[in-house]
Tab-separated table of C-alpha atoms and ligand atoms in Angstrom:
chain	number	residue	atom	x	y	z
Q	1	UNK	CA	7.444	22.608	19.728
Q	2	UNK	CA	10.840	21.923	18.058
Q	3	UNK	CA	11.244	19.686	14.750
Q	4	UNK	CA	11.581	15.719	15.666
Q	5	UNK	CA	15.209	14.670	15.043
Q	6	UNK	CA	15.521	11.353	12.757
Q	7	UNK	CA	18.310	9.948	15.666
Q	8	UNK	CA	15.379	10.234	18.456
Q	9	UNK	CA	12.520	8.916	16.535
Q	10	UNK	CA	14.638	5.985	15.062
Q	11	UNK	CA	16.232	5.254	18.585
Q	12	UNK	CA	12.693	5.109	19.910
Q	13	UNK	CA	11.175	2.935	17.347
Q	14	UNK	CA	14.093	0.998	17.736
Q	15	UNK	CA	13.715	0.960	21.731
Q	16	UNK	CA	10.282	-0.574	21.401
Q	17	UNK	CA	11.124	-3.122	19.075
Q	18	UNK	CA	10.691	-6.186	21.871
Q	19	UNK	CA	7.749	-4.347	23.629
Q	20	UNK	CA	5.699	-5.215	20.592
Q	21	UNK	CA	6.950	-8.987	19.881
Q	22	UNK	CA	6.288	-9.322	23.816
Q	23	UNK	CA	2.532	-7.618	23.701
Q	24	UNK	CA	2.286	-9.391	20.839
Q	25	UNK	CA	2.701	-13.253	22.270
Q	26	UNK	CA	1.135	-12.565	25.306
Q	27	UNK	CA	-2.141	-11.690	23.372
Q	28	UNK	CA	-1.781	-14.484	21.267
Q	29	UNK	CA	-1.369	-16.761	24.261
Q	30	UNK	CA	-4.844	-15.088	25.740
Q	31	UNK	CA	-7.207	-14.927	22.825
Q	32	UNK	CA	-10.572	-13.651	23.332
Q	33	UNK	CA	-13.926	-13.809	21.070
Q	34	UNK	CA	-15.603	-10.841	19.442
Q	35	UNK	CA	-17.580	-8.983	22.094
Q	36	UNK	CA	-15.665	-10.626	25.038
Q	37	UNK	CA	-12.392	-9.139	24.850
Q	38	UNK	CA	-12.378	-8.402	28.386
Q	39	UNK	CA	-8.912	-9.536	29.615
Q	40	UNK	CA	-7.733	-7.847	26.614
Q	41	UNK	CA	-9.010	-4.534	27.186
Q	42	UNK	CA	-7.615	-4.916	30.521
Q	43	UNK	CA	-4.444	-5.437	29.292
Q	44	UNK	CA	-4.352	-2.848	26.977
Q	45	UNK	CA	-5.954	-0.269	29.672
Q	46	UNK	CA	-2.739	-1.451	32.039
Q	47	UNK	CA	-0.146	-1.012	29.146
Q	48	UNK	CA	-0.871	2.477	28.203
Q	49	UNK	CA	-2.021	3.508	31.553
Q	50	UNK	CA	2.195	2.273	32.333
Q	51	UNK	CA	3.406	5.098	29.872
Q	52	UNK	CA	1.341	7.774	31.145
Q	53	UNK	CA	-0.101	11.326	29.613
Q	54	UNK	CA	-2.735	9.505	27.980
Q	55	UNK	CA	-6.460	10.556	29.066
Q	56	UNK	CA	-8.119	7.038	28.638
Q	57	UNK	CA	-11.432	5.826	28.519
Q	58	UNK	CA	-13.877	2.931	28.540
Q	59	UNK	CA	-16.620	3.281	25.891
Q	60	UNK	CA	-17.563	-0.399	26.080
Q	61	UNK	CA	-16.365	-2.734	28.698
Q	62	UNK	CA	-14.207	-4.539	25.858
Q	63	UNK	CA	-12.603	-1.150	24.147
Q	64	UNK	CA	-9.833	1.594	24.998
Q	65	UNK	CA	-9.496	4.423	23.648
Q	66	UNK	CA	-6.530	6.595	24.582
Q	67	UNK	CA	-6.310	10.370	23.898
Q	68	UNK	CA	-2.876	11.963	23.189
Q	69	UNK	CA	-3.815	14.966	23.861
Q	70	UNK	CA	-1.211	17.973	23.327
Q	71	UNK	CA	-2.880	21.419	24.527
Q	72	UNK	CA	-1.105	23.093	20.682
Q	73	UNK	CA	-3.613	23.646	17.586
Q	74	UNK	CA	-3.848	21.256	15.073
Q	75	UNK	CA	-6.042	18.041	14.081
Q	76	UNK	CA	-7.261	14.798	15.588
Q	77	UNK	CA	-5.909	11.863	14.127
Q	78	UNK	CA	-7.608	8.437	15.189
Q	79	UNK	CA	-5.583	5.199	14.561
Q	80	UNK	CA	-7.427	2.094	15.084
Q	81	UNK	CA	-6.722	-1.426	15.981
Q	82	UNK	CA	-8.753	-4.362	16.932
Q	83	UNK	CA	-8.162	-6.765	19.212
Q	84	UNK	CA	-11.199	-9.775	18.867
Q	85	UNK	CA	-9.903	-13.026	18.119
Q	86	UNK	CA	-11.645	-16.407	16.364
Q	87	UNK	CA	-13.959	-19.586	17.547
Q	88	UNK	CA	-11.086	-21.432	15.511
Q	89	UNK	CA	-8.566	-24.538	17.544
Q	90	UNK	CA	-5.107	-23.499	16.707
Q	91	UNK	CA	-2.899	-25.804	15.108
Q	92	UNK	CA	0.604	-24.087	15.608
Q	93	UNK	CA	3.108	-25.704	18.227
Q	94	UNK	CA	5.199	-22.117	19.103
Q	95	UNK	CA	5.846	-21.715	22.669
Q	96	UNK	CA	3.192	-18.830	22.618
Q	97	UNK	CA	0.342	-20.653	20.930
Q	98	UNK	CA	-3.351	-20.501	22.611
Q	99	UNK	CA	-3.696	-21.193	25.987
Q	100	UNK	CA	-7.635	-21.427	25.131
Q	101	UNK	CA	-9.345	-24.175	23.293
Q	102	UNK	CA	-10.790	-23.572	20.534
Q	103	UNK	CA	-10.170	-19.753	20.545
Q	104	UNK	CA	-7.179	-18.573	18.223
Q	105	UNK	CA	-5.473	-15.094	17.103
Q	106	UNK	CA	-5.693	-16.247	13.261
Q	107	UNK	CA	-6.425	-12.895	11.502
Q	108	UNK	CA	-3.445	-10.951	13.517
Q	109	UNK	CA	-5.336	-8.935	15.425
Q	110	UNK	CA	-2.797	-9.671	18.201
Q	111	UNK	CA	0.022	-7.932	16.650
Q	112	UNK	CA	-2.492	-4.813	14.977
Q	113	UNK	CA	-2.459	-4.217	19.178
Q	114	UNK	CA	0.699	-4.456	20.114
Q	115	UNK	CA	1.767	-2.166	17.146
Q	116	UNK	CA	-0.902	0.470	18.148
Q	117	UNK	CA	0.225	-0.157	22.146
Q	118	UNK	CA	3.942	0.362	20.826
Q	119	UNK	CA	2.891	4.038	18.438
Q	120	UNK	CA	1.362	4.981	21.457
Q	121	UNK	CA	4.079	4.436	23.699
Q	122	UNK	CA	6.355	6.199	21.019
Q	123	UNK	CA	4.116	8.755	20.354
Q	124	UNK	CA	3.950	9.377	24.045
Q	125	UNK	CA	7.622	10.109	24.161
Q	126	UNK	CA	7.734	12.860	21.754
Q	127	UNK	CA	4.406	14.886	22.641
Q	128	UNK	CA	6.543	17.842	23.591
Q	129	UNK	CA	6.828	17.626	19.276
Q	130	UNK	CA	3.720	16.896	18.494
Q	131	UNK	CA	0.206	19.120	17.536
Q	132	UNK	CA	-3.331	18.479	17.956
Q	133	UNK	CA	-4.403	15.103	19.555
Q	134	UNK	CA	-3.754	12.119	18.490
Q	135	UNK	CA	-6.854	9.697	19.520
Q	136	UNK	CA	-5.812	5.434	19.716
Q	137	UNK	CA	-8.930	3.216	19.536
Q	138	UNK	CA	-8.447	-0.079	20.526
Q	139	UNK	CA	-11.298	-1.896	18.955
Q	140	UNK	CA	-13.569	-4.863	20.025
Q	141	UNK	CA	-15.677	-7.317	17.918
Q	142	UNK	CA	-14.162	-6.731	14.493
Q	143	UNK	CA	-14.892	-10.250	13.393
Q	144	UNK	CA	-18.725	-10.963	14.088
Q	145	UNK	CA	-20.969	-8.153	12.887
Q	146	UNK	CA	-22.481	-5.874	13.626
Q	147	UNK	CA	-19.265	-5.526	14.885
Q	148	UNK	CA	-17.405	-3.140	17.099
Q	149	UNK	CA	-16.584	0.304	14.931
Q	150	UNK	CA	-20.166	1.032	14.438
Q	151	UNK	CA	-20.706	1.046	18.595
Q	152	UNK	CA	-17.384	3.318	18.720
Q	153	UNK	CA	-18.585	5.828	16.421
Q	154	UNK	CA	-22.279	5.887	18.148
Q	155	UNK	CA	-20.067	6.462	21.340
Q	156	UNK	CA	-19.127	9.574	19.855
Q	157	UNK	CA	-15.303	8.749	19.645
Q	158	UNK	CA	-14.683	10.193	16.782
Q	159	UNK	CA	-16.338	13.513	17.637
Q	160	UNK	CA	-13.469	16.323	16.695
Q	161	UNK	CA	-11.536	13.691	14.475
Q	162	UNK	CA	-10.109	15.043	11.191
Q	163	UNK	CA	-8.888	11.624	9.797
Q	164	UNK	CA	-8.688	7.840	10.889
Q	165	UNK	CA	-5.723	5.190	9.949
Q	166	UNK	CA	-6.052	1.771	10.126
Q	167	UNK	CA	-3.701	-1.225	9.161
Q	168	UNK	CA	-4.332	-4.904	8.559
Q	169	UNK	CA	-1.101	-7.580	8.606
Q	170	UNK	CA	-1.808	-9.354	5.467
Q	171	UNK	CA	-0.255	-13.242	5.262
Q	172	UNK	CA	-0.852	-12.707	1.203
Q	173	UNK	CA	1.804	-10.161	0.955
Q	174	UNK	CA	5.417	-10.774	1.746
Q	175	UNK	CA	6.749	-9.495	4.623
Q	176	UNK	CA	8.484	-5.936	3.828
Q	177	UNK	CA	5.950	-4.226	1.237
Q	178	UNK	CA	2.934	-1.845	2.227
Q	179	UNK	CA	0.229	-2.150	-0.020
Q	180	UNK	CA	-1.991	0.648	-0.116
Q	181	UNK	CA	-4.731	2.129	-2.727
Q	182	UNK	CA	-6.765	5.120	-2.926
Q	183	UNK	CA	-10.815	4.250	-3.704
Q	184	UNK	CA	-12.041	0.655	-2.837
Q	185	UNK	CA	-10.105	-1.288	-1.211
Q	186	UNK	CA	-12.657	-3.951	0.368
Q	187	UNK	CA	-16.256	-5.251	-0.136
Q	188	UNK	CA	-19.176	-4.497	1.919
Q	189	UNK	CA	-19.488	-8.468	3.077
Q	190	UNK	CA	-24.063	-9.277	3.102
Q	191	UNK	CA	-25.552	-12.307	4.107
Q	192	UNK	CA	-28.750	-14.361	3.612
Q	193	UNK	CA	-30.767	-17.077	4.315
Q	194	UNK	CA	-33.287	-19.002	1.423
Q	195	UNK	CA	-35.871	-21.426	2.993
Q	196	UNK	CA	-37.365	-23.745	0.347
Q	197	UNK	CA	-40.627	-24.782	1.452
Q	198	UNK	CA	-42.497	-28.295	-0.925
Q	199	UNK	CA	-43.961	-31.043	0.280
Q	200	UNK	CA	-42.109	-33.662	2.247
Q	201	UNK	CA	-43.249	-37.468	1.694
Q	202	UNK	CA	-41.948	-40.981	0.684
Q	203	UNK	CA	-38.780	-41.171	-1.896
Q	204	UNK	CA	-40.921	-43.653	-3.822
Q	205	UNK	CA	-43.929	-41.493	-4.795
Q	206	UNK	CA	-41.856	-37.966	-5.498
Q	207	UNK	CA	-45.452	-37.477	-7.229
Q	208	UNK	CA	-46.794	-37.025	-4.471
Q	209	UNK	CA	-44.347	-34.230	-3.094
Q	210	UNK	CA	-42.905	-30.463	-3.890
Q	211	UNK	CA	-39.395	-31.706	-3.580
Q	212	UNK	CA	-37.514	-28.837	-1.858
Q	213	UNK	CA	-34.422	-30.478	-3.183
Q	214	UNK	CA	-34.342	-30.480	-6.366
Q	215	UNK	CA	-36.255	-27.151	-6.135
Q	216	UNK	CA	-32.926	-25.865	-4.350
Q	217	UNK	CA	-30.652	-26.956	-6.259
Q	218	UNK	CA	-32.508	-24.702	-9.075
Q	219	UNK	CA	-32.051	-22.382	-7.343
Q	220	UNK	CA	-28.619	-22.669	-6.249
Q	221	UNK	CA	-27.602	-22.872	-10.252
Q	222	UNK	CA	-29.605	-19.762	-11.363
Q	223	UNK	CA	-28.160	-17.595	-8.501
Q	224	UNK	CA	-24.867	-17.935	-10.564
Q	225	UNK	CA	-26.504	-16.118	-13.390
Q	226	UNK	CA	-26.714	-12.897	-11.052
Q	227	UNK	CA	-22.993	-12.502	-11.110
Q	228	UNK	CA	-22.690	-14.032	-14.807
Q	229	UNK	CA	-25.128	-12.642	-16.024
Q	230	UNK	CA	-27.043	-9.503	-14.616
Q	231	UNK	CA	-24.032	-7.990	-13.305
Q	232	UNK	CA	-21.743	-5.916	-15.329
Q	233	UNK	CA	-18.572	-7.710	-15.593
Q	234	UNK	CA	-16.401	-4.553	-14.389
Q	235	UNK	CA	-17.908	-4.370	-11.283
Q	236	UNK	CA	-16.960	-6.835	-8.703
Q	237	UNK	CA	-19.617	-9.090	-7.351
Q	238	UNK	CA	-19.604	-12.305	-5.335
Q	239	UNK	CA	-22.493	-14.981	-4.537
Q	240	UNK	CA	-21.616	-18.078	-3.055
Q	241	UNK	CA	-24.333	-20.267	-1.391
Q	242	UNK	CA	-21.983	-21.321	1.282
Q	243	UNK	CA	-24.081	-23.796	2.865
Q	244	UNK	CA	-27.279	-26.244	2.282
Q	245	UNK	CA	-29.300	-28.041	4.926
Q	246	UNK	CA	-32.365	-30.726	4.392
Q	247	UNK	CA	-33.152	-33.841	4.084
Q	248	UNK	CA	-32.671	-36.745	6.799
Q	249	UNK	CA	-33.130	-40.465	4.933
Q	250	UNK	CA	-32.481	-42.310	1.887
Q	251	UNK	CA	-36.049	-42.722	1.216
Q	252	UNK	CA	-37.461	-39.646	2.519
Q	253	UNK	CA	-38.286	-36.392	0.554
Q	254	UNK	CA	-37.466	-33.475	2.563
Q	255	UNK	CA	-41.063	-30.222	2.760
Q	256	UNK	CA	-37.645	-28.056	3.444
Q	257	UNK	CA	-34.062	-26.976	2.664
Q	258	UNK	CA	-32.131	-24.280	4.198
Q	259	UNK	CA	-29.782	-21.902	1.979
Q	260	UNK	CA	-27.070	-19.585	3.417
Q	261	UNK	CA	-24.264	-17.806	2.234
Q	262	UNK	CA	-22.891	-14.680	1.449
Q	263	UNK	CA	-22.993	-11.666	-1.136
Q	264	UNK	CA	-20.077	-9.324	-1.420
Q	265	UNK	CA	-19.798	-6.332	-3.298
Q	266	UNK	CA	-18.530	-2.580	-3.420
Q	267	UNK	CA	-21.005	-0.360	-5.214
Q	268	UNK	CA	-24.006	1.013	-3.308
Q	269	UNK	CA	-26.327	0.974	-6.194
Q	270	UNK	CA	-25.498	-2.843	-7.395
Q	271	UNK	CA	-25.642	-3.802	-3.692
Q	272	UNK	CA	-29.362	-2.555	-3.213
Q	273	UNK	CA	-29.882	-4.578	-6.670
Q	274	UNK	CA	-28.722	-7.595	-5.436
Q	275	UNK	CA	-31.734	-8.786	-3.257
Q	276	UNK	CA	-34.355	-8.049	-5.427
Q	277	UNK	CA	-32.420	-10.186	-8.381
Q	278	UNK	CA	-31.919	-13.086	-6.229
Q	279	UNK	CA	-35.812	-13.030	-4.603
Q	280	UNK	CA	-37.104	-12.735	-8.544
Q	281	UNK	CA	-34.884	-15.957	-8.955
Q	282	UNK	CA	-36.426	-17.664	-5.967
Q	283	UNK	CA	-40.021	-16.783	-6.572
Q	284	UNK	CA	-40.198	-18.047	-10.201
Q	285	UNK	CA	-38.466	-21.229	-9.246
Q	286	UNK	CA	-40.736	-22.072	-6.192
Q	287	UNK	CA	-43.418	-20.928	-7.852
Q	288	UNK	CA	-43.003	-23.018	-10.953
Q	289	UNK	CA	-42.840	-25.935	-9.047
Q	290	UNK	CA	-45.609	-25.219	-6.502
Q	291	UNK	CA	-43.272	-24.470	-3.388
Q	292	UNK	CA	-42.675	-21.304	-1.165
Q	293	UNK	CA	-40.120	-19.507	0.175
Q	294	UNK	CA	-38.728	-17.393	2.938
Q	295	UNK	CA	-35.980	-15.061	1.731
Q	296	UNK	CA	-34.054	-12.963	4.436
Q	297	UNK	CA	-31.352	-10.615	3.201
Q	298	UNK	CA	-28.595	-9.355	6.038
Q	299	UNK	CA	-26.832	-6.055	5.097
Q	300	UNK	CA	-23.286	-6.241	6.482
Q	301	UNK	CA	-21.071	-3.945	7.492
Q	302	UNK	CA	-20.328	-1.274	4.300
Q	303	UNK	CA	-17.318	-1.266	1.996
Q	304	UNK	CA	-13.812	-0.261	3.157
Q	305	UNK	CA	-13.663	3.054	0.455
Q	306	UNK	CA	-10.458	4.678	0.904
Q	307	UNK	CA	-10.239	8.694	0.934
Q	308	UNK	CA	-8.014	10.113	-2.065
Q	309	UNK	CA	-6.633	12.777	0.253
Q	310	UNK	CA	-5.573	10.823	3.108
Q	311	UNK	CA	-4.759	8.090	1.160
Q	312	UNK	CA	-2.306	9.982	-0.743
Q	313	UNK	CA	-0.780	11.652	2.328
Q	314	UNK	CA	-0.487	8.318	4.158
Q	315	UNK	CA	1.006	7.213	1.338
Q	316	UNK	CA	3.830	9.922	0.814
Q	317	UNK	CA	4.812	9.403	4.569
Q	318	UNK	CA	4.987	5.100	4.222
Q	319	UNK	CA	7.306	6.200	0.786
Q	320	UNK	CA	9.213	8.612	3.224
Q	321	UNK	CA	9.377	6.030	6.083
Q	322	UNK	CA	10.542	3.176	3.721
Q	323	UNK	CA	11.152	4.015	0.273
Q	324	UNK	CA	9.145	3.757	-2.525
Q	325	UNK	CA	10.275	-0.120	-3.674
Q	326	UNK	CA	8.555	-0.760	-0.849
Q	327	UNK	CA	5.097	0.562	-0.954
Q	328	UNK	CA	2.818	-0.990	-3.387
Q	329	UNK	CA	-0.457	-0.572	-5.289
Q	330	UNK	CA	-2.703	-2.999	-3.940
Q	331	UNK	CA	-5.583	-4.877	-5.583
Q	332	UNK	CA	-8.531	-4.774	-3.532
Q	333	UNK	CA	-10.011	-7.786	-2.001
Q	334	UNK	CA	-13.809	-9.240	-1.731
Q	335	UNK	CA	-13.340	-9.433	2.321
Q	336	UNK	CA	-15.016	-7.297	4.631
Q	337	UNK	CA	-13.705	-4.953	7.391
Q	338	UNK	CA	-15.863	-2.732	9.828
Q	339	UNK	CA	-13.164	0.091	9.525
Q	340	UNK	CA	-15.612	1.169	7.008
Q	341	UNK	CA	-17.732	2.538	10.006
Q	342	UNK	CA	-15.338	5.110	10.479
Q	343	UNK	CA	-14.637	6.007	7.169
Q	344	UNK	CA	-18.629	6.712	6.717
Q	345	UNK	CA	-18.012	9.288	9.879
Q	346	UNK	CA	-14.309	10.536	8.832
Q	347	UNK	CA	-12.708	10.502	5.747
Q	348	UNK	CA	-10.115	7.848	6.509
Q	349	UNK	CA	-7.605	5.225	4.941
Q	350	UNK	CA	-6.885	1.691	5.273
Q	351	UNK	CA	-4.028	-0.520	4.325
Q	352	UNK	CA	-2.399	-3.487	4.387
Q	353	UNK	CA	0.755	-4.371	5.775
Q	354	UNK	CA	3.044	-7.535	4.487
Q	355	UNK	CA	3.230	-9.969	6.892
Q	356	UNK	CA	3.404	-13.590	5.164
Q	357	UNK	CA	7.249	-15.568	4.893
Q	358	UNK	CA	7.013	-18.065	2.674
Q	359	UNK	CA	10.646	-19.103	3.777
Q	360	UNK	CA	9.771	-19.301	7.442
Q	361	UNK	CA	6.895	-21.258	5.878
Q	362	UNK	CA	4.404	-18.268	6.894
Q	363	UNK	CA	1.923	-19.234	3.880
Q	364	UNK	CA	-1.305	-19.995	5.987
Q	365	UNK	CA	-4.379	-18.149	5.024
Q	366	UNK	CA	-6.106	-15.811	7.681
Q	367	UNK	CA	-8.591	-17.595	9.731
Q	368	UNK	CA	-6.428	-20.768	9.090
Q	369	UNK	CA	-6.156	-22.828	12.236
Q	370	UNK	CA	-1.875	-22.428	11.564
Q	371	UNK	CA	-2.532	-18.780	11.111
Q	372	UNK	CA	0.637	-16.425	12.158
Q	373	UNK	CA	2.238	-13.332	11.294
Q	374	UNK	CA	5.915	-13.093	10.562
Q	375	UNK	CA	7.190	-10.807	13.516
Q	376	UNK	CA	9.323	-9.207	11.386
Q	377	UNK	CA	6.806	-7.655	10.161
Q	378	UNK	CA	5.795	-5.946	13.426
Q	379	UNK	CA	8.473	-3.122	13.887
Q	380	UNK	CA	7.578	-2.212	10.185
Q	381	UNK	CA	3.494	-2.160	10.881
Q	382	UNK	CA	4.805	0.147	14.176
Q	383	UNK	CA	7.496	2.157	12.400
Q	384	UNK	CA	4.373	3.267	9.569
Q	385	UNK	CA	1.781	3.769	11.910
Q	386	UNK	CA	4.280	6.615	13.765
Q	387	UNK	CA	5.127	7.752	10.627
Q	388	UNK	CA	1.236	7.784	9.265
Q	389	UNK	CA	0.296	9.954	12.019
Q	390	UNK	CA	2.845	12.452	12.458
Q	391	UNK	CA	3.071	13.401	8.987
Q	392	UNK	CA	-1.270	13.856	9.106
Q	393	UNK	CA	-0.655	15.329	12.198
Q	394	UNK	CA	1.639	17.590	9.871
Q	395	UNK	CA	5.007	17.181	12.344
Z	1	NI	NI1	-8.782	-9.189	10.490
């Protein structure tokens, strides 16, 4: 094992530059759902199979993982990407837009593959440098819980792992800044579902009906009190009813309404409070106005809790990679992320890598039907993920 010259590793991140813009349009050409990434896999199976010395594997028919796997003592890094794409009908017009209706790449998940493809395939070149193992997982079904990780980590991939990476292109950030934080970074996203069960009858004689309407809409308004209310104000909550369904006439009372929506939190203790607070809310209020209830309560997957340690070594090589102007504190953010699975097994960090251009009018939100990634921010996603893992890999 010799040192890695700078000249090498920048000539091959440098060689793989159009690899990655390539893998990365052809995946977002042929999008696939959560759970069906099938051609995907395929493709990804193909690619790395192309660069050889990889041992790779199957765990689900819609995941790879690849093992680096070097024969020399040291640790097991795992670096992570998913690959699922959305039920969403894109609205770009670029020569490599969807080729499937009404399936889209609008959380840039295609390009977190063809950067982890393009480490591989650079990692690949200089094993002859390189320690331990270094273990890709090419993740399914990150969108649509209970979501891919969790099946990984029951598969027993990362058995022998000392640490997992992950990255996430993020449109909100500028294109050429890291943002990265030790401690919470994202929320552990629950759902639920309220039915309000009155009376139905005629609009005339509401006397003669439990109205489940204006009995939700009670309940709707003292919901907000949980956040405003019973939570402390320094720790971050969210409860948004994100959807109400009853009623069918003008002059009909509905016996039913439907509540859904979501709950999104980071601490353990507040999120086991949650559900009890909000059933408490919807008891008294049916009750007091002689309706019932049904009150299911879906735990998600858990928050996205980012290891000092690793954190701060990650960090030190993205500074070393790119200097320090570049590499920011990050706040964290109410959405979920199942790399959270991992981190429960592993300790593990998480990070997000600029990839909005407000001057190439990249401003669209993720899961926005004109969703993209500015591909300049590809080779930088690529040239931190190398960098990420050989430093933990302590080469
Ligand atoms: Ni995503």
């Amino acid at each position: 094992m010799s040192r890695i010259e700078t000249e090498r590793l920048e000539s091959l991140l440098a060689s793989v530059r159009e690899d990655v813009v390539r893998w990365r349009r052809h995946l977002h050409a042929h999008p696939e759902l959560s759970f069906e990434e099938h051609e995907t896999a395929q493709f990804v199976y193909n690619t790395l199979q192309s660069f050889g010395h990889l041992e790779l594997s199957r765990p689900m028919p819609t995941s790879v993982v690849a093992r680096l796997v070097t024969g020399r003592p040291g640790p097991t890094i795992a670096v992570r990407a998913d690959m699922d794409a959305l039920p969403i009908e894109e609205e770009n017009d670029f020569e490599f837009k969807s080729t499937r209706s009404g399936v889209m790449h609008a959380c840039g998940h295609d390009g977190h593959t063809a950067m982890l493809l393009a480490a591989a395939k650079v990692l690949v070149a200089l094993r002859d440098h390189l320690v331990g193992e270094v273990r890709f997982l090419f993740q399914h079904a990150e969108e649509l819980f209970p979501g891919g990780a969790q099946e990984l980590v029951n598969a027993g991939v990362l058995d022998g792992v000392d640490a997992a990476i992950g990255q996430h292109l993020w449109a909100p950030m500028e294109t050429g800044r890291i943002g990265i934080r030790s401690g919470a970074l994202m929320a552990a996203p629950d759902t639920f579902r309220i039915c309000i069960l009155g009376k139905g009858g005629h609009a005339a004689q509401p006397h003669l009906t439990v109205d489940s309407i204006v009995i939700a809409a009670q309940v709707v308004t003292n919901l907000q009190h949980i956040v405003s209310r019973y939570n402390d104000p320094l720790r971050p909550l969210v409860l948004s009813v994100t959807k109400i369904s009853g009623g069918t006439a003008d002059n009909v009372i509905p016996g039913s309404v439907e509540l859904i929506g979501t709950v999104r939190s980071f601490d353990e203790t507040l999120r086991a409070q949650v559900p009890q607070w909000m059933e408490r809310i919807v008891k008294g209020i049916t009750e007091a106005h002689g309706a019932s209830y049904t009150f299911e309560y879906q735990r998600g997957y858990r928050a996205v809790l980012n290891d000092a340690e690793v954190t701060a070594r990650v960090r030190a090589a993205l500074v070393e990679a790119f200097g320090e102007d570049v590499i920011v504190e990050t706040e964290p953010t109410m959405g979920g992320e199942d790399f959270s699975a991992y981190q429960a097994a592993v300790p593990g960090t998480f990070y997000f890598v600029g990839a909005g251009n407000a001057a190439k009018g990249i401003v669209y939100p993720h899961h926005h039907p004109r969703f993209t990634v500015d591909e300049d921010a590809l080779p930088i996603g690529l040239r931190a993920l190398v960098f990420a893992t050989l430093r933990l890999l302590g080469v």
